[in-house]
Coordinates of C-alpha atoms in Angstrom, one line a residue:
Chain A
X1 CA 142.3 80.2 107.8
X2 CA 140.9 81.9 104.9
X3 CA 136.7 82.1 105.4
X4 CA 134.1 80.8 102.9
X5 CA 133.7 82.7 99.3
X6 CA 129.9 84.3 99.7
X7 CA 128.9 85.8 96.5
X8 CA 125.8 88.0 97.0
X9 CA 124.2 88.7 93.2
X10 CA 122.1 91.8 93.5
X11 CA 123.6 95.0 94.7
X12 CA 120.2 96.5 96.1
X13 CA 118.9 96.7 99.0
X14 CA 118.5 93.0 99.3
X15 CA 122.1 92.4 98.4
X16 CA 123.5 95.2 100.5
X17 CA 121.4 94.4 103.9
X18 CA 122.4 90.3 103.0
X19 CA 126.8 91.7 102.4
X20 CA 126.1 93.9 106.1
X21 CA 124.9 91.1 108.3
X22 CA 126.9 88.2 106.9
X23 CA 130.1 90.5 107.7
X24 CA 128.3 90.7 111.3
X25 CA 128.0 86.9 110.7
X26 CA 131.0 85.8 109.7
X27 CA 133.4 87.9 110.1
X28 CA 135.9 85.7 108.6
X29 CA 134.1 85.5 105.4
X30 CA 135.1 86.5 101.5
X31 CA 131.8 88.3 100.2
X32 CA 131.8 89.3 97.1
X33 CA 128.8 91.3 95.6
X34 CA 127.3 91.7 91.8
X35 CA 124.6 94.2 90.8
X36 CA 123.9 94.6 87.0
X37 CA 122.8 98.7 87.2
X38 CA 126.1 100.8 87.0
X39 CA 124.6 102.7 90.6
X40 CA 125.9 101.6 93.8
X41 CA 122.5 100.2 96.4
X42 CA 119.7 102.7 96.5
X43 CA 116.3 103.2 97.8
X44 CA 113.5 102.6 95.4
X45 CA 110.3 103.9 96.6
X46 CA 111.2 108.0 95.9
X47 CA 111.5 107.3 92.6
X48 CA 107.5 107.2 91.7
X49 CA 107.4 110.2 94.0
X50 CA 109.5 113.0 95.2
X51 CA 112.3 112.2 92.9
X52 CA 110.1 112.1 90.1
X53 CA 109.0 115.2 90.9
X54 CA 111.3 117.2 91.3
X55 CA 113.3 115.5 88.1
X56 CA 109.9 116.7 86.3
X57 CA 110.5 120.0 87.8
X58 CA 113.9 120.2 86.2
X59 CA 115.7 121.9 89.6
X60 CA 117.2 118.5 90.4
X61 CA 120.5 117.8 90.2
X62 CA 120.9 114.1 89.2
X63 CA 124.3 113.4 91.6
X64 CA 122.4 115.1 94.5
X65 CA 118.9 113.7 93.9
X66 CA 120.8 110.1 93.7
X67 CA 122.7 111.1 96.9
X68 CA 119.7 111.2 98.7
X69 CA 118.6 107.3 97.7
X70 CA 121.9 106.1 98.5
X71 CA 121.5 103.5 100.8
X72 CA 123.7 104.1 104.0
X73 CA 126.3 100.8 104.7
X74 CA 128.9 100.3 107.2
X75 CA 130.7 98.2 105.1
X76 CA 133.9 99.7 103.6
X77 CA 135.7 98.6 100.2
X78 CA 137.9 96.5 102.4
X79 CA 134.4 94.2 103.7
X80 CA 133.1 93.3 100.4
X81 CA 134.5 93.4 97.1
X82 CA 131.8 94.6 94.2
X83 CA 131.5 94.6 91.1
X84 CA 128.7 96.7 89.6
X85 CA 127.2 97.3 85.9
X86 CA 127.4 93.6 85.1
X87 CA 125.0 90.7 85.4
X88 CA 125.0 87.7 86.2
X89 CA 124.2 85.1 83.9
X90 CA 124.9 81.8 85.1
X91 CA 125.8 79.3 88.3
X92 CA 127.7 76.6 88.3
X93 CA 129.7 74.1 90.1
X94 CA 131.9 76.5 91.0
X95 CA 130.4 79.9 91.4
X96 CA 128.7 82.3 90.0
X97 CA 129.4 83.4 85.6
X98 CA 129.1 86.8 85.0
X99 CA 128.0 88.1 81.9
X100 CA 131.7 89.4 81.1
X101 CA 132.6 86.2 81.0
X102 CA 134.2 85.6 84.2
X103 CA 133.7 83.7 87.2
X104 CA 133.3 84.4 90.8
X105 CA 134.2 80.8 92.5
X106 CA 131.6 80.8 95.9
X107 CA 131.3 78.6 98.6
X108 CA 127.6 80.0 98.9
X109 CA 125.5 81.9 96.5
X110 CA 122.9 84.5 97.8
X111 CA 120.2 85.3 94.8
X112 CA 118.8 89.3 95.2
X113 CA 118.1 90.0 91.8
X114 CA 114.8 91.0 92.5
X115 CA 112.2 91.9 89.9
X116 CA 111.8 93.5 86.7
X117 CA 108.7 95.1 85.5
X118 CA 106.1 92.7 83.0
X119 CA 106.1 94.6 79.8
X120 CA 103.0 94.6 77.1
X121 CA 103.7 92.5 74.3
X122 CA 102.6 95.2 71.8
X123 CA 105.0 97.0 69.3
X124 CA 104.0 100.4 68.9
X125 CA 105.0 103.7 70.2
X126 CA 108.7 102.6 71.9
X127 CA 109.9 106.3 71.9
X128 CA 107.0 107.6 74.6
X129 CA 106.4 103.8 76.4
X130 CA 108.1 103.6 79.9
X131 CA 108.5 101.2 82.9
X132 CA 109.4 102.7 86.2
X133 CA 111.6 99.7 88.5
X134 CA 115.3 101.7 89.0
X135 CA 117.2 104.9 89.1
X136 CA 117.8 105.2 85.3
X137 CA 113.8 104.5 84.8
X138 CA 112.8 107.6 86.8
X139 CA 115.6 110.0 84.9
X140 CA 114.5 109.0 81.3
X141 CA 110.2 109.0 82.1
X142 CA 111.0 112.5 84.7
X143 CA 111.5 114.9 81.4
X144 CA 108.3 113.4 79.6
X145 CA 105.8 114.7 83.2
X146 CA 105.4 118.4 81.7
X147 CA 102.1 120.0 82.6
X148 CA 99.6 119.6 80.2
X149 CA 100.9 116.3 78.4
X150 CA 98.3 113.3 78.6
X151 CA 99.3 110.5 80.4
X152 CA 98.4 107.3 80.1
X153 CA 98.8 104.9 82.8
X154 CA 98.7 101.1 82.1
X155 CA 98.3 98.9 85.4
X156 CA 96.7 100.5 88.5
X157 CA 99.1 98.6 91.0
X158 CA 100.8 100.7 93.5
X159 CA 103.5 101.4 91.1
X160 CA 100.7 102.8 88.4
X161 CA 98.7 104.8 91.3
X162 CA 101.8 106.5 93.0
X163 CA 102.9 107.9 89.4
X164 CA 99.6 108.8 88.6
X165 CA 99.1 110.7 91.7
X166 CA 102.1 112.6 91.2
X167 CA 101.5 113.1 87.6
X168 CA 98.1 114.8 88.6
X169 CA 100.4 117.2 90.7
X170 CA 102.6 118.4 88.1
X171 CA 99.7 119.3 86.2
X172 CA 99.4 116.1 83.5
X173 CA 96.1 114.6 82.0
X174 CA 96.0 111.3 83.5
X175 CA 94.4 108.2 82.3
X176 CA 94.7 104.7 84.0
X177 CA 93.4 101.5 82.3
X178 CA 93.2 98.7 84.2
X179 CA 92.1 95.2 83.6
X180 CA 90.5 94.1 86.8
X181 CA 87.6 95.8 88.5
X182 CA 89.2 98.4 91.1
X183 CA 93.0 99.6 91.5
X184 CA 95.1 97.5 94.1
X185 CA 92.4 95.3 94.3
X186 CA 94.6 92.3 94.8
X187 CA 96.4 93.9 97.7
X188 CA 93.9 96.2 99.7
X189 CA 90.3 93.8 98.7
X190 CA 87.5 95.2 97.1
X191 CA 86.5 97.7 99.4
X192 CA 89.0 99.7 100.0
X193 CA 90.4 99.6 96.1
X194 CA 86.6 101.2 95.4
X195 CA 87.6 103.9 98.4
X196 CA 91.1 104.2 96.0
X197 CA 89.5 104.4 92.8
X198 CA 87.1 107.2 94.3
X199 CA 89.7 109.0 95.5
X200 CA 91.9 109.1 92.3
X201 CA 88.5 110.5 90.0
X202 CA 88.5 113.1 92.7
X203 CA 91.8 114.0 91.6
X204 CA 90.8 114.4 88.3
X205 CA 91.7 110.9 87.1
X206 CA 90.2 109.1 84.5
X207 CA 90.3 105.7 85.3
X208 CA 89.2 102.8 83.5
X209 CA 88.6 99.8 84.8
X210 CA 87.9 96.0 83.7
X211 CA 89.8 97.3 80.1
X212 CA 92.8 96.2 78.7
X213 CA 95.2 97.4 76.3
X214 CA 94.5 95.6 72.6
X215 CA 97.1 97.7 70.5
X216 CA 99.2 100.7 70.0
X217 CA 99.1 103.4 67.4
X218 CA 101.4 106.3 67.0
X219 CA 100.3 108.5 70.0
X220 CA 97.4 106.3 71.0
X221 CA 96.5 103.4 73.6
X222 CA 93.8 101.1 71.6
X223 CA 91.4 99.7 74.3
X224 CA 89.7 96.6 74.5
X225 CA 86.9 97.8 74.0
X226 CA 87.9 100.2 70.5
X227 CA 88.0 103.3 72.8
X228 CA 90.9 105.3 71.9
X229 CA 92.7 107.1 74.2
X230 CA 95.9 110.0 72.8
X231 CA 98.5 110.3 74.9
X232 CA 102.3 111.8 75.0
X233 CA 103.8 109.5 77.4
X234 CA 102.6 106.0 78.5
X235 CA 103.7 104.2 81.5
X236 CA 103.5 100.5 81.2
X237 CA 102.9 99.3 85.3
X238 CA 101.5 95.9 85.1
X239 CA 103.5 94.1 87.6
X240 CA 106.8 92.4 87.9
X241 CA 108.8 89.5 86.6
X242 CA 111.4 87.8 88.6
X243 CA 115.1 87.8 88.0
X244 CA 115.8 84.2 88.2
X245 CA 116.3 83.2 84.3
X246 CA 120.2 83.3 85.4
X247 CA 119.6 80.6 88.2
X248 CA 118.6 78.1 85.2
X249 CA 119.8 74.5 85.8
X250 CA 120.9 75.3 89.8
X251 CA 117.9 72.4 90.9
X252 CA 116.2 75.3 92.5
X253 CA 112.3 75.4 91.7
X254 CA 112.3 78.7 89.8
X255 CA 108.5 78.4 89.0
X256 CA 107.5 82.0 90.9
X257 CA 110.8 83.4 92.4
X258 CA 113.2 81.0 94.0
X259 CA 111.1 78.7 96.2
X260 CA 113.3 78.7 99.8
X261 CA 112.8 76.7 103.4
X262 CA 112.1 78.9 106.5
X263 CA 116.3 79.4 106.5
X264 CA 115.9 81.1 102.9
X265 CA 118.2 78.0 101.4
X266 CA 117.1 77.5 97.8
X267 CA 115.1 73.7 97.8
X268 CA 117.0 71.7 95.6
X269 CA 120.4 73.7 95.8
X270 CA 121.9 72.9 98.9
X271 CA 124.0 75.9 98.6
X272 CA 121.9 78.5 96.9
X273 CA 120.1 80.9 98.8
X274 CA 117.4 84.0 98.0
X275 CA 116.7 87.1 100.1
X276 CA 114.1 89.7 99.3
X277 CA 111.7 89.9 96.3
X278 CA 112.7 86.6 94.5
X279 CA 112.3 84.6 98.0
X280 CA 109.4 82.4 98.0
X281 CA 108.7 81.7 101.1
X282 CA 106.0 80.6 103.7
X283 CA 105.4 82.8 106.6
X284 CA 103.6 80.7 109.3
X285 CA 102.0 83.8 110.7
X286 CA 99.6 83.3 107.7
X287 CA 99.8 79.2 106.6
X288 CA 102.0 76.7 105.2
X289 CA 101.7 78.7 101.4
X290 CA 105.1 79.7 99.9
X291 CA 104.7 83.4 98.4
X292 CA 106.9 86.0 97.2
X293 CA 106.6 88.8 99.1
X294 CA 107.2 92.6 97.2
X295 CA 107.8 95.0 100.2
X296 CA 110.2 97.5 101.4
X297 CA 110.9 95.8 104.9
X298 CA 111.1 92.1 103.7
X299 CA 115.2 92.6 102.3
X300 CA 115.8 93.6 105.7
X301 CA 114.2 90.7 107.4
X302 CA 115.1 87.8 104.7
X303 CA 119.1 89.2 105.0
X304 CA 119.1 88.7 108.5
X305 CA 117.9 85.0 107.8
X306 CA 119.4 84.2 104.8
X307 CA 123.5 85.3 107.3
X308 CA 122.3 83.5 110.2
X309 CA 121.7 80.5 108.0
X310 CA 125.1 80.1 106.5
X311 CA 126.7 81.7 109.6
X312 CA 124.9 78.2 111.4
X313 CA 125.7 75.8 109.0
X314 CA 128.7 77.0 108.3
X315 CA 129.8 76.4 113.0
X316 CA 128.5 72.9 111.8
X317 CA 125.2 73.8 113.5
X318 CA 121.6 73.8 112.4
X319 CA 120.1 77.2 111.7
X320 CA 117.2 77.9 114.5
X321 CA 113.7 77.2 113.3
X322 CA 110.8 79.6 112.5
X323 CA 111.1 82.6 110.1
X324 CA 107.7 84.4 110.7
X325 CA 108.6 88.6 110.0
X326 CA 105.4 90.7 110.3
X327 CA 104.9 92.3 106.7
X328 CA 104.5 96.0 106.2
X329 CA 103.8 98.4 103.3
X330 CA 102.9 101.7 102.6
X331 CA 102.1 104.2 99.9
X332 CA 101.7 107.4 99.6
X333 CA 99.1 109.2 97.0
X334 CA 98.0 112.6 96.8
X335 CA 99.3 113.6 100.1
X336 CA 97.4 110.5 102.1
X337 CA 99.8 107.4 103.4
X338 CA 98.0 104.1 102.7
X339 CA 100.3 102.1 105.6
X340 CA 99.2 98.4 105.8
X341 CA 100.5 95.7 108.6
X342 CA 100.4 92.1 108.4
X343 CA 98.7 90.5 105.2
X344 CA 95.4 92.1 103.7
X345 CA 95.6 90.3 100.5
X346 CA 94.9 86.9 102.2
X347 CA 91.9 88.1 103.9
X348 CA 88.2 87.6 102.6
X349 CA 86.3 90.5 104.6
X350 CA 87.0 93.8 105.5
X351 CA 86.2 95.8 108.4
X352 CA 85.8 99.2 109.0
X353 CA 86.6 99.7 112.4
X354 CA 87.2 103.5 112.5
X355 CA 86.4 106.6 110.5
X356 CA 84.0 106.1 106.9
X357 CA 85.5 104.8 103.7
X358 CA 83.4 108.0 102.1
X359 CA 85.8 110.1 103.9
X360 CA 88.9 108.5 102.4
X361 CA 91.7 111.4 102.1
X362 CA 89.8 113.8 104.6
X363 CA 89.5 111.6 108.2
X364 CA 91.4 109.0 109.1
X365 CA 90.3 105.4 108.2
X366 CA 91.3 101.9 110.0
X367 CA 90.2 98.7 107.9
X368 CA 90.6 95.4 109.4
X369 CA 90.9 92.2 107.4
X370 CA 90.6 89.0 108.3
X371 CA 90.0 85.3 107.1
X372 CA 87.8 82.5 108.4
X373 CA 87.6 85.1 111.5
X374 CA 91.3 85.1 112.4
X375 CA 92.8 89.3 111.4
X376 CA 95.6 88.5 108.7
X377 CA 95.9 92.2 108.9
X378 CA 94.8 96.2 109.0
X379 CA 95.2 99.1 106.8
X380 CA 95.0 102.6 108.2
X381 CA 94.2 105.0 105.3
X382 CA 95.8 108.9 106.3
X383 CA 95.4 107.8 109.9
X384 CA 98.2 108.6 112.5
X385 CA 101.0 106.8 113.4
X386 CA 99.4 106.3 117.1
X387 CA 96.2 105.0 115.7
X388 CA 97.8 102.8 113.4
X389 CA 100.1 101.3 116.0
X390 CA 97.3 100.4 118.4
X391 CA 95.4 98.3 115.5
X392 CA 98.7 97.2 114.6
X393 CA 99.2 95.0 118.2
X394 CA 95.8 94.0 118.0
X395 CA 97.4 92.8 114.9
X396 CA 100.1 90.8 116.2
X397 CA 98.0 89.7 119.1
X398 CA 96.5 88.0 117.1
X399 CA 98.8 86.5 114.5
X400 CA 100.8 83.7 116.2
X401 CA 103.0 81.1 113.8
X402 CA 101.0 78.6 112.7
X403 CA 102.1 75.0 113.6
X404 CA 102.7 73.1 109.8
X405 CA 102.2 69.9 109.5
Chain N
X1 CA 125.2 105.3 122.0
X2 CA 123.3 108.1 121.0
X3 CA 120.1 108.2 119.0
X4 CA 118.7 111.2 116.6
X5 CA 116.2 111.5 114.4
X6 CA 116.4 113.7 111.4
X7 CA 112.9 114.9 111.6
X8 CA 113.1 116.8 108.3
X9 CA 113.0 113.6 106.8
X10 CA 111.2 111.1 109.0
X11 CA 107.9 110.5 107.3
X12 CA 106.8 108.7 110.3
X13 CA 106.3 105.2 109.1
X14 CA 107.0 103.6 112.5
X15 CA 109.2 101.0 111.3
X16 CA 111.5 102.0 114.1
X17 CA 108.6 101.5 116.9
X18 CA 108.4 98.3 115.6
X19 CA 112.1 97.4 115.7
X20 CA 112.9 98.7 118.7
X21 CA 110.0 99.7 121.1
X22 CA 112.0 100.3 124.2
X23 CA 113.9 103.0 122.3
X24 CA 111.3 104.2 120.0
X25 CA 107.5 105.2 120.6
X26 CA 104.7 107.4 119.3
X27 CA 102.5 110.2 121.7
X28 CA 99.1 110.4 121.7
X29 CA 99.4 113.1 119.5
X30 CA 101.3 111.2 116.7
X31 CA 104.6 112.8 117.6
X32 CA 107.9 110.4 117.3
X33 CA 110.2 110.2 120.9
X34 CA 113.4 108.1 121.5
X35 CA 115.9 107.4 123.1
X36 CA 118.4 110.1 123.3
X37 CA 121.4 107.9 125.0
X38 CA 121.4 103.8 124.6
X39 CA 123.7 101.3 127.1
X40 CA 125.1 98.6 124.8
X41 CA 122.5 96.2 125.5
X42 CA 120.1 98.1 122.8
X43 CA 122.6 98.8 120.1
X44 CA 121.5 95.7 117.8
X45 CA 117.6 97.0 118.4
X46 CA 118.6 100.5 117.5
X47 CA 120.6 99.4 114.2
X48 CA 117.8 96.9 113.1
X49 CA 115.3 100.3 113.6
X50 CA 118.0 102.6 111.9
X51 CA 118.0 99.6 108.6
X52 CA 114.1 99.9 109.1
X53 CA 113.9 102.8 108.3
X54 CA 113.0 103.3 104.7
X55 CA 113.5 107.5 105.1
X56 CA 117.5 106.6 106.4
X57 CA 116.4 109.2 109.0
X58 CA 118.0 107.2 112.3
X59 CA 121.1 108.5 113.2
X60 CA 123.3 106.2 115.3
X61 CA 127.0 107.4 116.8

């Protein structure tokens, strides 16, 4: 008997890690998968650094340098059938309608569309203005990195930093503007953002914060404030957007990603699910608060989740309760790895338990954070993987799921 | 099964000590050990470390 039609939209690393464990899953099943960029799955996070570099350098050859993000699968032609370079642009009834007109009839739709980078709403200098979210991002803004030309860097998010780091290394003028007071604030807390923001002047940064961008003229960012600043190249890095508009109409709550129960089924779309950066979820480690979640290691976790679920319901069973991953992110700027377990935005003080946040990018640094007392999670900035790992089961010591109410 | 590393490009996130303690762990010194040879009881641990794995550096086979 011919297994359900799973049609997996997103061929990233969402979409691929969802296709590998629901053929592990269900064995049985007909997966289909649908990713609008023309490049089969591939790893994001090189692009803002060594690929960008050494596309700036010009000794990269583009096949090779794409060879190296090429995600690794087990799953052969025969597993999965995809269809890459067009969107998706609709669901209905029946499946999923693809923006060539056709449609993919599904038993079960898995939404990894992920995000898209939020643009400025300014006209003005389109010819040097870039985002940088795929492949084809990193090969058009490479060229424009030469030594010497002025960058200007709008957003100092992780995206913003990591390219301004490695701007500063290929020997560019580099200005970031950024609207709130200190760069990552949101995601590493006040304290450790002013360590960050130290740390980039030293580099020869010039960063400006609590300004915004209020116009563009041809070769210029217009501040906020009237300041002008010239530049050759502009990187727009103001956070994402999520990839849902095509999910229009399913009876999903679309309102911040695709809000999703612990089994990562869409609520309100019995048979829509969402895996990685779309997937609103709540992680009980933390509280009963949905949240998308924008890091490398959730795809993996939410794929796993998102099989297991169908694989359950589809044996006539109900899929085992509790979804609590640990969340993990890193970065890496001018040499020093930022690597960050649990949940540090949700905190509301910060600890430093070892090394001096005045010594950020020459000692090793281990910030704790934690709300109402409880740790929600520790940073270790260019410590070792052995002293991170021993904060890091304090860590989970301490985080046990939450009961809900 | 049999475990490598490609240590020229491991960039020692950890993600693997995480997924699959009994097969991965960091020294004192920072340095990465495994598991050379694995009975089938660990191969789902060392796949869910070798997907972890945001460098592609595990090497399963």
């Amino acid at each position: 008997m011919a297994g359900p039609r799973i049609t997996v939209v997103g061929a990233s690393l969402a979409g691929l890690r969802t296709a590998e464990a629901l053929r592990t899953a269900l064995p049985q099943a007909q997966l289909t998968l649908i990713g609008d960029e023309p490049h089969a799955p591939y790893n994001r996070p090189p692009l803002s650094k060594d690929v960008m570099e050494s596309f700036a350098g010009g000794d990269a050859d583009e096949t090779e340098a794409f060879g190296k993000l090429l995600l690794r699968s087990k799953l052969t032609p025969e597993d999965v059938s995809t269809r890459l370079g067009v969107a998706a642009t609709g669901i209905e009834k029946a499946g999923v309608r693809l923006a060539d007109g056709s449609l993919v009839r599904s038993d079960w739709v898995i939404a990894a569309t992920g995000i898209r980078p939020r643009r400025l709403p300014l006209p003005g200098n389109e010819d040097i203005r870039h985002v940088l979210r795929g492949f084809d991002d990193a090969r058009a803004l490479a060229p424009m990195l030469q030594p010497g030309a002025r960058l200007a860097v709008i957003g100092a998010g992780f995206i913003g930093c990591e390219i301004a780091a490695t701007a500063r290394k290929l020997g560019l003028h580099v200005t970031i503007v950024e609207p709130g007071p200190q760069p990552m604030m949101r995601a590493l807390g006040p304290r450790v953002a002013a360590a960050m923001a130290t740390l980039h002047r030293r580099h020869g940064v010039t960063l400006l914060t609590g300004r915004s961008v209020e116009a563009y003229q041809p070769g210029r960012v217009i501040l906020d404030n009237g300041k002008e600043i010239e530049a050759d190249v502009i990187v727009e890095a103001l956070g994402s957007l999520p990839n849902t508009e095509w999910l229009t109409g399913s009876g999903a709550d679309l309102s911040d990603g695709v809000l999703v129960d612990d089994t990562m089924r869409a609520i309100g779309a019995p048979n829509l699910l969402a895996v990685g950066d779309i997937a609103r979820f709540a992680n009980p480690l933390f509280d009963d608060v949905p949240r998308r979640v924008e890091h490398w290691c959730i795809p993996g976790f939410t794929a796993k989740r998102a099989a297991q679920t169908i694989a359950a319901l589809e044996a006539g069973d109900t899929p085992e309760p509790g979804f609590s991953p640990l969340p993990s992110f890193w970065s890496d700027q001018y040499g020093m790895r930022v690597q960050a377990f649990g949940a540090p935005a949700l905190a509301e003080t910060q600890t430093v338990v070892e090394g001096d946040l005045s010594q950020i990018g020459e000692a090793p640094v281990i910030v704790e954070y934690a709300r109402n007392g409880a740790l929600t999670g520790v940073i270790g900035l260019g410590a070792p993987p052995a002293l991170i790992a021993k904060h890091r089961a304090r860590l989970m010591a301490a985080l046990t799921p939450k009961e809900t109410v | 099964m049999k475990v490598h590393v490609n240590m020229d490009i491991c960039l020692l996130h950890g993600q693997c000590v995480i997924a699959a303690p009994e097969i991965f762990s960091f020294d004192d010194n920072g340095d990465l050990h495994w598991v050379e040879v694995i009975d089938d009881s660990q191969v789902a641990d060392a796949e869910a470390a070798s997907d972890a794995c945001p460098e592609q550096a595990i090497i399963l086979g």
